[in-house]
PDB file of C-alpha atoms and ligand atoms in Angstrom:
ATOM      1  CA  MET A   1       0.815  13.142  20.385  1.00  0.00           C
ATOM      2  CA  ALA A   2      -2.078   9.961  21.260  1.00  0.00           C
ATOM      3  CA  GLU A   3      -1.630   6.828  22.082  1.00  0.00           C
ATOM      4  CA  ILE A   4      -3.065   4.291  19.299  1.00  0.00           C
ATOM      5  CA  ALA A   5      -4.519   0.984  20.654  1.00  0.00           C
ATOM      6  CA  ALA A   6      -2.155  -1.235  18.874  1.00  0.00           C
ATOM      7  CA  GLN A   7      -0.707  -4.738  18.663  1.00  0.00           C
ATOM      8  CA  PRO A   8       1.748  -5.992  19.899  1.00  0.00           C
ATOM      9  CA  PHE A   9       1.435  -2.648  22.164  1.00  0.00           C
ATOM     10  CA  ASN A  10       0.438   0.890  22.383  1.00  0.00           C
ATOM     11  CA  PHE A  11       1.772   3.089  19.337  1.00  0.00           C
ATOM     12  CA  THR A  12       2.344   6.683  20.352  1.00  0.00           C
ATOM     13  CA  PHE A  13       1.107   8.412  17.343  1.00  0.00           C
ATOM     14  CA  ARG A  14       2.985  12.004  16.819  1.00  0.00           C
ATOM     15  CA  PRO A  15       1.346  13.589  13.797  1.00  0.00           C
ATOM     16  CA  GLU A  16       3.772  15.985  12.918  1.00  0.00           C
ATOM     17  CA  THR A  17       5.851  13.924  11.690  1.00  0.00           C
ATOM     18  CA  THR A  18       3.363  11.304  10.187  1.00  0.00           C
ATOM     19  CA  ALA A  19       1.722  10.090   7.063  1.00  0.00           C
ATOM     20  CA  LEU A  20      -0.782   7.739   5.548  1.00  0.00           C
ATOM     21  CA  ILE A  21       0.794   5.183   2.335  1.00  0.00           C
ATOM     22  CA  VAL A  22      -2.082   4.021   0.373  1.00  0.00           C
ATOM     23  CA  ILE A  23      -0.471   0.797  -1.716  1.00  0.00           C
ATOM     24  CA  ASP A  24      -1.593   0.704  -5.198  1.00  0.00           C
ATOM     25  CA  MET A  25      -5.109   0.718  -4.909  1.00  0.00           C
ATOM     26  CA  GLN A  26      -5.695   0.584  -8.323  1.00  0.00           C
ATOM     27  CA  ARG A  27      -7.807  -0.978 -10.910  1.00  0.00           C
ATOM     28  CA  ASP A  28      -5.171  -3.911 -11.797  1.00  0.00           C
ATOM     29  CA  PHE A  29      -5.566  -5.033  -8.480  1.00  0.00           C
ATOM     30  CA  ALA A  30      -9.129  -4.984  -7.915  1.00  0.00           C
ATOM     31  CA  GLU A  31     -11.358  -5.238 -11.517  1.00  0.00           C
ATOM     32  CA  GLN A  32     -11.653  -7.969 -14.069  1.00  0.00           C
ATOM     33  CA  GLY A  33      -9.235  -7.647 -17.004  1.00  0.00           C
ATOM     34  CA  GLY A  34      -6.577  -6.482 -14.732  1.00  0.00           C
ATOM     35  CA  PHE A  35      -2.924  -7.473 -13.523  1.00  0.00           C
ATOM     36  CA  GLY A  36      -4.770  -9.428 -10.395  1.00  0.00           C
ATOM     37  CA  ALA A  37      -7.777 -11.363 -12.212  1.00  0.00           C
ATOM     38  CA  SER A  38      -5.231 -12.683 -14.959  1.00  0.00           C
ATOM     39  CA  LEU A  39      -3.518 -13.969 -12.338  1.00  0.00           C
ATOM     40  CA  GLY A  40      -6.067 -16.053 -11.015  1.00  0.00           C
ATOM     41  CA  ASN A  41      -7.310 -13.997  -7.987  1.00  0.00           C
ATOM     42  CA  ASP A  42     -10.957 -13.077  -6.606  1.00  0.00           C
ATOM     43  CA  VAL A  43     -10.454  -9.022  -7.184  1.00  0.00           C
ATOM     44  CA  SER A  44     -13.788  -9.239  -4.840  1.00  0.00           C
ATOM     45  CA  ARG A  45     -11.958  -9.516  -1.717  1.00  0.00           C
ATOM     46  CA  VAL A  46     -10.092  -6.019  -2.403  1.00  0.00           C
ATOM     47  CA  THR A  47     -13.046  -4.062  -3.926  1.00  0.00           C
ATOM     48  CA  LYS A  48     -14.605  -4.706  -0.175  1.00  0.00           C
ATOM     49  CA  ILE A  49     -12.245  -2.647   1.684  1.00  0.00           C
ATOM     50  CA  VAL A  50     -12.404   0.417  -0.223  1.00  0.00           C
ATOM     51  CA  PRO A  51     -14.995   2.093   2.121  1.00  0.00           C
ATOM     52  CA  THR A  52     -12.608   1.373   5.158  1.00  0.00           C
ATOM     53  CA  VAL A  53      -9.693   3.190   2.838  1.00  0.00           C
ATOM     54  CA  LYS A  54     -11.812   6.054   2.043  1.00  0.00           C
ATOM     55  CA  ARG A  55     -12.419   6.586   5.891  1.00  0.00           C
ATOM     56  CA  LEU A  56      -8.836   6.299   6.929  1.00  0.00           C
ATOM     57  CA  ILE A  57      -7.698   8.699   3.590  1.00  0.00           C
ATOM     58  CA  GLU A  58     -10.650  11.119   4.648  1.00  0.00           C
ATOM     59  CA  GLY A  59      -9.320  11.430   8.860  1.00  0.00           C
ATOM     60  CA  PHE A  60      -5.833  12.114   7.591  1.00  0.00           C
ATOM     61  CA  ARG A  61      -6.697  14.636   5.327  1.00  0.00           C
ATOM     62  CA  ALA A  62      -9.334  16.150   7.192  1.00  0.00           C
ATOM     63  CA  ALA A  63      -6.203  16.454  10.009  1.00  0.00           C
ATOM     64  CA  GLY A  64      -4.295  17.874   7.525  1.00  0.00           C
ATOM     65  CA  LEU A  65      -1.730  15.109   7.734  1.00  0.00           C
ATOM     66  CA  PRO A  66       0.027  14.017   4.148  1.00  0.00           C
ATOM     67  CA  VAL A  67      -1.803  10.822   2.220  1.00  0.00           C
ATOM     68  CA  ILE A  68       1.156   9.428  -0.131  1.00  0.00           C
ATOM     69  CA  HIS A  69      -0.419   7.033  -2.711  1.00  0.00           C
ATOM     70  CA  THR A  70       1.769   4.402  -4.781  1.00  0.00           C
ATOM     71  CA  MET A  71       0.956   2.778  -8.138  1.00  0.00           C
ATOM     72  CA  GLU A  72       2.652  -0.699  -9.297  1.00  0.00           C
ATOM     73  CA  CYS A  73       3.741   0.134 -12.887  1.00  0.00           C
ATOM     74  CA  HIS A  74       5.829   0.120 -15.644  1.00  0.00           C
ATOM     75  CA  ARG A  75       7.095   2.158 -18.510  1.00  0.00           C
ATOM     76  CA  PRO A  76       5.500   1.682 -21.684  1.00  0.00           C
ATOM     77  CA  ASP A  77       8.930   0.658 -23.120  1.00  0.00           C
ATOM     78  CA  LEU A  78       9.195  -1.874 -20.562  1.00  0.00           C
ATOM     79  CA  SER A  79      12.308  -0.720 -19.893  1.00  0.00           C
ATOM     80  CA  ASP A  80      12.207  -0.939 -16.005  1.00  0.00           C
ATOM     81  CA  LEU A  81      10.313  -4.220 -16.615  1.00  0.00           C
ATOM     82  CA  PRO A  82      12.677  -6.707 -15.739  1.00  0.00           C
ATOM     83  CA  PRO A  83      12.220 -10.692 -17.823  1.00  0.00           C
ATOM     84  CA  ALA A  84      11.841 -12.430 -14.596  1.00  0.00           C
ATOM     85  CA  LYS A  85       9.123 -10.169 -13.782  1.00  0.00           C
ATOM     86  CA  ARG A  86       7.350 -10.429 -17.069  1.00  0.00           C
ATOM     87  CA  ASN A  87       7.728 -13.621 -17.824  1.00  0.00           C
ATOM     88  CA  ARG A  88       7.128 -14.803 -14.261  1.00  0.00           C
ATOM     89  CA  GLY A  89       3.996 -17.564 -13.442  1.00  0.00           C
ATOM     90  CA  ASN A  90       1.422 -18.159 -16.344  1.00  0.00           C
ATOM     91  CA  PRO A  91      -1.285 -15.337 -16.284  1.00  0.00           C
ATOM     92  CA  THR A  92      -3.788 -14.741 -18.998  1.00  0.00           C
ATOM     93  CA  ILE A  93      -2.025 -11.454 -19.708  1.00  0.00           C
ATOM     94  CA  ARG A  94       1.194 -10.498 -19.199  1.00  0.00           C
ATOM     95  CA  ILE A  95       2.625  -7.089 -17.868  1.00  0.00           C
ATOM     96  CA  GLY A  96       2.441  -5.000 -20.680  1.00  0.00           C
ATOM     97  CA  ASP A  97       0.186  -7.181 -22.959  1.00  0.00           C
ATOM     98  CA  ALA A  98      -3.005  -4.884 -24.351  1.00  0.00           C
ATOM     99  CA  GLY A  99      -6.078  -5.685 -22.053  1.00  0.00           C
ATOM    100  CA  PRO A 100      -9.728  -5.242 -21.478  1.00  0.00           C
ATOM    101  CA  MET A 101      -8.637  -1.790 -19.332  1.00  0.00           C
ATOM    102  CA  GLY A 102      -5.501  -1.088 -21.795  1.00  0.00           C
ATOM    103  CA  ARG A 103      -1.801  -2.164 -21.073  1.00  0.00           C
ATOM    104  CA  VAL A 104      -1.859  -4.075 -17.839  1.00  0.00           C
ATOM    105  CA  LEU A 105       0.863  -2.511 -15.495  1.00  0.00           C
ATOM    106  CA  ILE A 106       1.639   0.431 -17.676  1.00  0.00           C
ATOM    107  CA  ALA A 107       1.837   4.041 -16.212  1.00  0.00           C
ATOM    108  CA  GLY A 108      -0.703   6.174 -18.403  1.00  0.00           C
ATOM    109  CA  GLU A 109      -2.855   3.212 -19.452  1.00  0.00           C
ATOM    110  CA  SER A 110      -6.387   3.167 -17.502  1.00  0.00           C
ATOM    111  CA  GLY A 111      -6.357  -0.189 -15.526  1.00  0.00           C
ATOM    112  CA  THR A 112      -3.498   1.117 -13.740  1.00  0.00           C
ATOM    113  CA  ALA A 113      -5.340   4.133 -12.616  1.00  0.00           C
ATOM    114  CA  ILE A 114      -5.853   4.416  -8.612  1.00  0.00           C
ATOM    115  CA  LEU A 115     -10.028   3.627  -8.184  1.00  0.00           C
ATOM    116  CA  ASP A 116     -11.972   6.400  -8.531  1.00  0.00           C
ATOM    117  CA  ALA A 117     -13.539   6.498  -5.162  1.00  0.00           C
ATOM    118  CA  LEU A 118      -9.720   6.851  -3.687  1.00  0.00           C
ATOM    119  CA  ALA A 119      -8.198   8.927  -6.123  1.00  0.00           C
ATOM    120  CA  PRO A 120      -5.496  11.285  -5.036  1.00  0.00           C
ATOM    121  CA  VAL A 121      -6.081  14.913  -4.877  1.00  0.00           C
ATOM    122  CA  ASP A 122      -4.184  17.966  -5.682  1.00  0.00           C
ATOM    123  CA  GLY A 123      -0.640  18.104  -3.557  1.00  0.00           C
ATOM    124  CA  GLU A 124      -0.504  14.533  -2.449  1.00  0.00           C
ATOM    125  CA  LEU A 125       2.446  12.574  -3.927  1.00  0.00           C
ATOM    126  CA  VAL A 126       1.862   9.781  -5.828  1.00  0.00           C
ATOM    127  CA  ILE A 127       4.829   7.263  -6.411  1.00  0.00           C
ATOM    128  CA  GLU A 128       5.409   5.237  -9.473  1.00  0.00           C
ATOM    129  CA  LYS A 129       7.030   2.423  -8.541  1.00  0.00           C
ATOM    130  CA  PRO A 130       8.172  -0.772 -10.580  1.00  0.00           C
ATOM    131  CA  GLY A 131       8.542  -3.203  -7.387  1.00  0.00           C
ATOM    132  CA  LYS A 132       6.993  -4.422  -4.874  1.00  0.00           C
ATOM    133  CA  GLY A 133       8.331  -2.327  -2.367  1.00  0.00           C
ATOM    134  CA  ALA A 134       7.885   1.315  -3.019  1.00  0.00           C
ATOM    135  CA  PHE A 135      11.265   2.680  -1.574  1.00  0.00           C
ATOM    136  CA  TYR A 136      13.008   0.671  -4.785  1.00  0.00           C
ATOM    137  CA  ALA A 137      13.596   2.679  -7.955  1.00  0.00           C
ATOM    138  CA  THR A 138      11.777   5.610  -6.912  1.00  0.00           C
ATOM    139  CA  SER A 139      12.048   9.120  -4.789  1.00  0.00           C
ATOM    140  CA  LEU A 140      10.012   8.116  -1.616  1.00  0.00           C
ATOM    141  CA  GLY A 141      12.970   7.756   0.589  1.00  0.00           C
ATOM    142  CA  GLU A 142      13.941  11.312  -0.266  1.00  0.00           C
ATOM    143  CA  ASP A 143      10.470  12.888  -0.505  1.00  0.00           C
ATOM    144  CA  LEU A 144       9.808  11.335   3.281  1.00  0.00           C
ATOM    145  CA  LYS A 145      13.540  13.176   4.229  1.00  0.00           C
ATOM    146  CA  ARG A 146      11.789  16.523   2.560  1.00  0.00           C
ATOM    147  CA  MET A 147       8.891  15.873   4.420  1.00  0.00           C
ATOM    148  CA  GLY A 148      10.164  15.277   7.597  1.00  0.00           C
ATOM    149  CA  ILE A 149       7.973  12.060   8.399  1.00  0.00           C
ATOM    150  CA  ALA A 150       9.384   9.455  11.025  1.00  0.00           C
ATOM    151  CA  GLN A 151       5.994   7.710  11.281  1.00  0.00           C
ATOM    152  CA  LEU A 152       3.892   5.576   8.242  1.00  0.00           C
ATOM    153  CA  VAL A 153       0.053   4.426   8.457  1.00  0.00           C
ATOM    154  CA  PHE A 154      -0.236   1.730   5.989  1.00  0.00           C
ATOM    155  CA  ALA A 155      -3.122   0.885   3.750  1.00  0.00           C
ATOM    156  CA  GLY A 156      -3.498  -0.670   0.400  1.00  0.00           C
ATOM    157  CA  VAL A 157      -3.148  -4.176  -1.558  1.00  0.00           C
ATOM    158  CA  THR A 158      -2.063  -6.615  -1.222  1.00  0.00           C
ATOM    159  CA  THR A 159      -1.490  -7.284   2.465  1.00  0.00           C
ATOM    160  CA  GLU A 160       1.515  -9.697   2.222  1.00  0.00           C
ATOM    161  CA  VAL A 161       2.921  -8.474  -1.539  1.00  0.00           C
ATOM    162  CA  CYS A 162       3.467  -4.809  -1.987  1.00  0.00           C
ATOM    163  CA  VAL A 163       1.975  -3.704   1.740  1.00  0.00           C
ATOM    164  CA  GLN A 164       4.795  -5.998   3.740  1.00  0.00           C
ATOM    165  CA  THR A 165       7.626  -5.442   1.376  1.00  0.00           C
ATOM    166  CA  THR A 166       7.214  -1.601   1.504  1.00  0.00           C
ATOM    167  CA  MET A 167       6.293  -1.962   5.409  1.00  0.00           C
ATOM    168  CA  ARG A 168      10.090  -4.042   5.667  1.00  0.00           C
ATOM    169  CA  GLU A 169      11.828  -1.373   3.349  1.00  0.00           C
ATOM    170  CA  ALA A 170      10.630   1.152   5.585  1.00  0.00           C
ATOM    171  CA  ASN A 171      10.844  -0.203   8.940  1.00  0.00           C
ATOM    172  CA  ASP A 172      15.223  -0.857   7.539  1.00  0.00           C
ATOM    173  CA  ARG A 173      14.922   2.708   7.155  1.00  0.00           C
ATOM    174  CA  GLY A 174      13.838   3.805  10.983  1.00  0.00           C
ATOM    175  CA  TYR A 175      10.158   4.753  10.003  1.00  0.00           C
ATOM    176  CA  GLU A 176       7.983   3.298  12.470  1.00  0.00           C
ATOM    177  CA  CYS A 177       4.955   1.504  11.006  1.00  0.00           C
ATOM    178  CA  LEU A 178       1.761   1.271  11.911  1.00  0.00           C
ATOM    179  CA  LEU A 179      -0.603  -1.443   9.433  1.00  0.00           C
ATOM    180  CA  ALA A 180      -4.243  -0.645   9.677  1.00  0.00           C
ATOM    181  CA  GLU A 181      -5.828  -4.116   9.473  1.00  0.00           C
ATOM    182  CA  ASP A 182      -9.186  -3.579   8.007  1.00  0.00           C
ATOM    183  CA  ALA A 183      -7.512  -1.035   5.264  1.00  0.00           C
ATOM    184  CA  THR A 184      -5.508  -4.019   3.518  1.00  0.00           C
ATOM    185  CA  GLU A 185      -6.359  -7.137   2.038  1.00  0.00           C
ATOM    186  CA  SER A 186      -4.691 -10.152  -0.113  1.00  0.00           C
ATOM    187  CA  TYR A 187      -6.558 -12.775  -2.534  1.00  0.00           C
ATOM    188  CA  PHE A 188      -6.137 -14.814   0.306  1.00  0.00           C
ATOM    189  CA  ALA A 189      -7.249 -14.775   3.449  1.00  0.00           C
ATOM    190  CA  ALA A 190      -4.598 -17.258   5.324  1.00  0.00           C
ATOM    191  CA  PHE A 191      -1.945 -14.664   3.543  1.00  0.00           C
ATOM    192  CA  LYS A 192      -3.094 -11.699   5.239  1.00  0.00           C
ATOM    193  CA  GLN A 193      -3.417 -13.146   8.796  1.00  0.00           C
ATOM    194  CA  ALA A 194       0.230 -14.479   8.503  1.00  0.00           C
ATOM    195  CA  ALA A 195       1.347 -11.196   6.888  1.00  0.00           C
ATOM    196  CA  ILE A 196      -0.223  -9.394   9.879  1.00  0.00           C
ATOM    197  CA  GLU A 197       1.004 -11.621  12.801  1.00  0.00           C
ATOM    198  CA  MET A 198       4.335 -11.653  11.391  1.00  0.00           C
ATOM    199  CA  ILE A 199       4.825  -8.100  11.229  1.00  0.00           C
ATOM    200  CA  ARG A 200       3.393  -7.739  15.184  1.00  0.00           C
ATOM    201  CA  ALA A 201       5.517 -10.725  16.182  1.00  0.00           C
ATOM    202  CA  GLN A 202       8.457 -10.314  18.043  1.00  0.00           C
ATOM    203  CA  GLY A 203       8.011  -7.395  19.690  1.00  0.00           C
ATOM    204  CA  ALA A 204       6.875  -5.502  16.742  1.00  0.00           C
ATOM    205  CA  ILE A 205       9.566  -6.475  14.664  1.00  0.00           C
ATOM    206  CA  VAL A 206       8.576  -5.110  11.704  1.00  0.00           C
ATOM    207  CA  GLY A 207       5.557  -2.568  12.679  1.00  0.00           C
ATOM    208  CA  TRP A 208       2.445  -2.161  14.970  1.00  0.00           C
ATOM    209  CA  THR A 209      -1.402  -3.343  13.654  1.00  0.00           C
ATOM    210  CA  ALA A 210      -4.452  -1.258  14.754  1.00  0.00           C
ATOM    211  CA  THR A 211      -7.988  -0.912  13.269  1.00  0.00           C
ATOM    212  CA  THR A 212      -8.873   1.973  11.176  1.00  0.00           C
ATOM    213  CA  ASP A 213     -11.405   2.975  13.919  1.00  0.00           C
ATOM    214  CA  GLN A 214      -7.948   3.168  16.718  1.00  0.00           C
ATOM    215  CA  VAL A 215      -6.129   4.925  13.981  1.00  0.00           C
ATOM    216  CA  LEU A 216      -8.893   7.592  13.906  1.00  0.00           C
ATOM    217  CA  GLU A 217      -9.555   7.645  17.255  1.00  0.00           C
ATOM    218  CA  GLY A 218      -5.880   8.545  17.551  1.00  0.00           C
ATOM    219  CA  ILE A 219      -5.795  11.587  14.924  1.00  0.00           C
ATOM    220  CA  ALA A 220      -8.798  12.681  17.049  1.00  0.00           C
ATOM    221  CA  HIS A 221      -7.163  12.675  20.977  1.00  0.00           C
ATOM    222  CA  ALA A 222      -3.590  13.903  18.796  1.00  0.00           C
TER     223      ALA A 222
HETATM  224  N1  LIG B   1      -0.208 -10.325  -7.042  1.00  0.00           N
HETATM  225  C1  LIG B   1      -0.064  -9.555  -6.019  1.00  0.00           C
HETATM  226  O1  LIG B   1      -0.651  -9.804  -4.662  1.00  0.00           O
HETATM  227  N2  LIG B   1       0.097  -8.351  -5.561  1.00  0.00           N
HETATM  228  C2  LIG B   1       0.921  -7.559  -6.521  1.00  0.00           C
HETATM  229  O2  LIG B   1       1.191  -8.355  -7.752  1.00  0.00           O
HETATM  230  N3  LIG B   1       1.099  -6.501  -6.404  1.00  0.00           N
HETATM  231  C3  LIG B   1       0.879  -6.069  -5.033  1.00  0.00           C
HETATM  232  O3  LIG B   1       0.604  -6.572  -3.877  1.00  0.00           O
HETATM  233  N4  LIG B   1       0.254  -4.278  -5.173  1.00  0.00           N
END
C-alpha cells in the first residue's frame, strides 16, 4: 500500500488489486489517414504522449501489475456499428470505409492496431469495444472481477471521450479510478483540462488525477 500524491487528495494505492487500463492508443487516433484525422483533428497532440504512456506501462509491467489495453473498433460486417454512430458528423471517411491504413476502425485492419511502441505483450488483456466506454458490450466487467481488480489507473485517448466515459462507467461500478494526467490527451487542450477538473471536482466525484511520476513513485513505495 502507498499514498499517491493525487488531486483532489491522496489516493491510497493497493497494488494487489490495481490494474492499468490504456484506452485506445491506436493508429486510427494518432496517425494521418485515420479516424481522428478524418474528423478534422490535429493528431500530433496524441503522438506527443506516447513516451509517457510507455513509461507508465513499463512501470506496471516491471512491478508485475496487470496492464489492460482497449481498442475502439467494429466488426467487418458493421453489425455492431449503429447507423447513428456511422453517420454522425461530416468526416472525410466514415467508420468502415477504406482509407490509407485499411478500413477505418474495423477489427484486424492495420490502422485500427495499437501503436507499435505501446503494443500489448503476451498475457495482457485486450478489449475490443464498439462504444466510447469500455464496459459497454464487452467482457471487461467480468474480466476485472475474475482478476480481483478494485482500482484502475487510466491512460490513453481521448481524455473527454473514451477515457472519461470509461472512467465514469468504472466509477459507477465501484472501482476507484485514477487518471494519469500527462498520459492522456485530447484533440482540444481546453477539453482535456475541463475533463480533468470535472473528474476530480466535488471530492473526486468520478476519480483522482496524478502525474505519471506520482503514479510510478506510488508503485515504487508500495
Ligand atoms: N473523437 C474522439 O475524440 N475520440 C473518439 O472517437 N474515440 C476515443 O476517444 N477513443
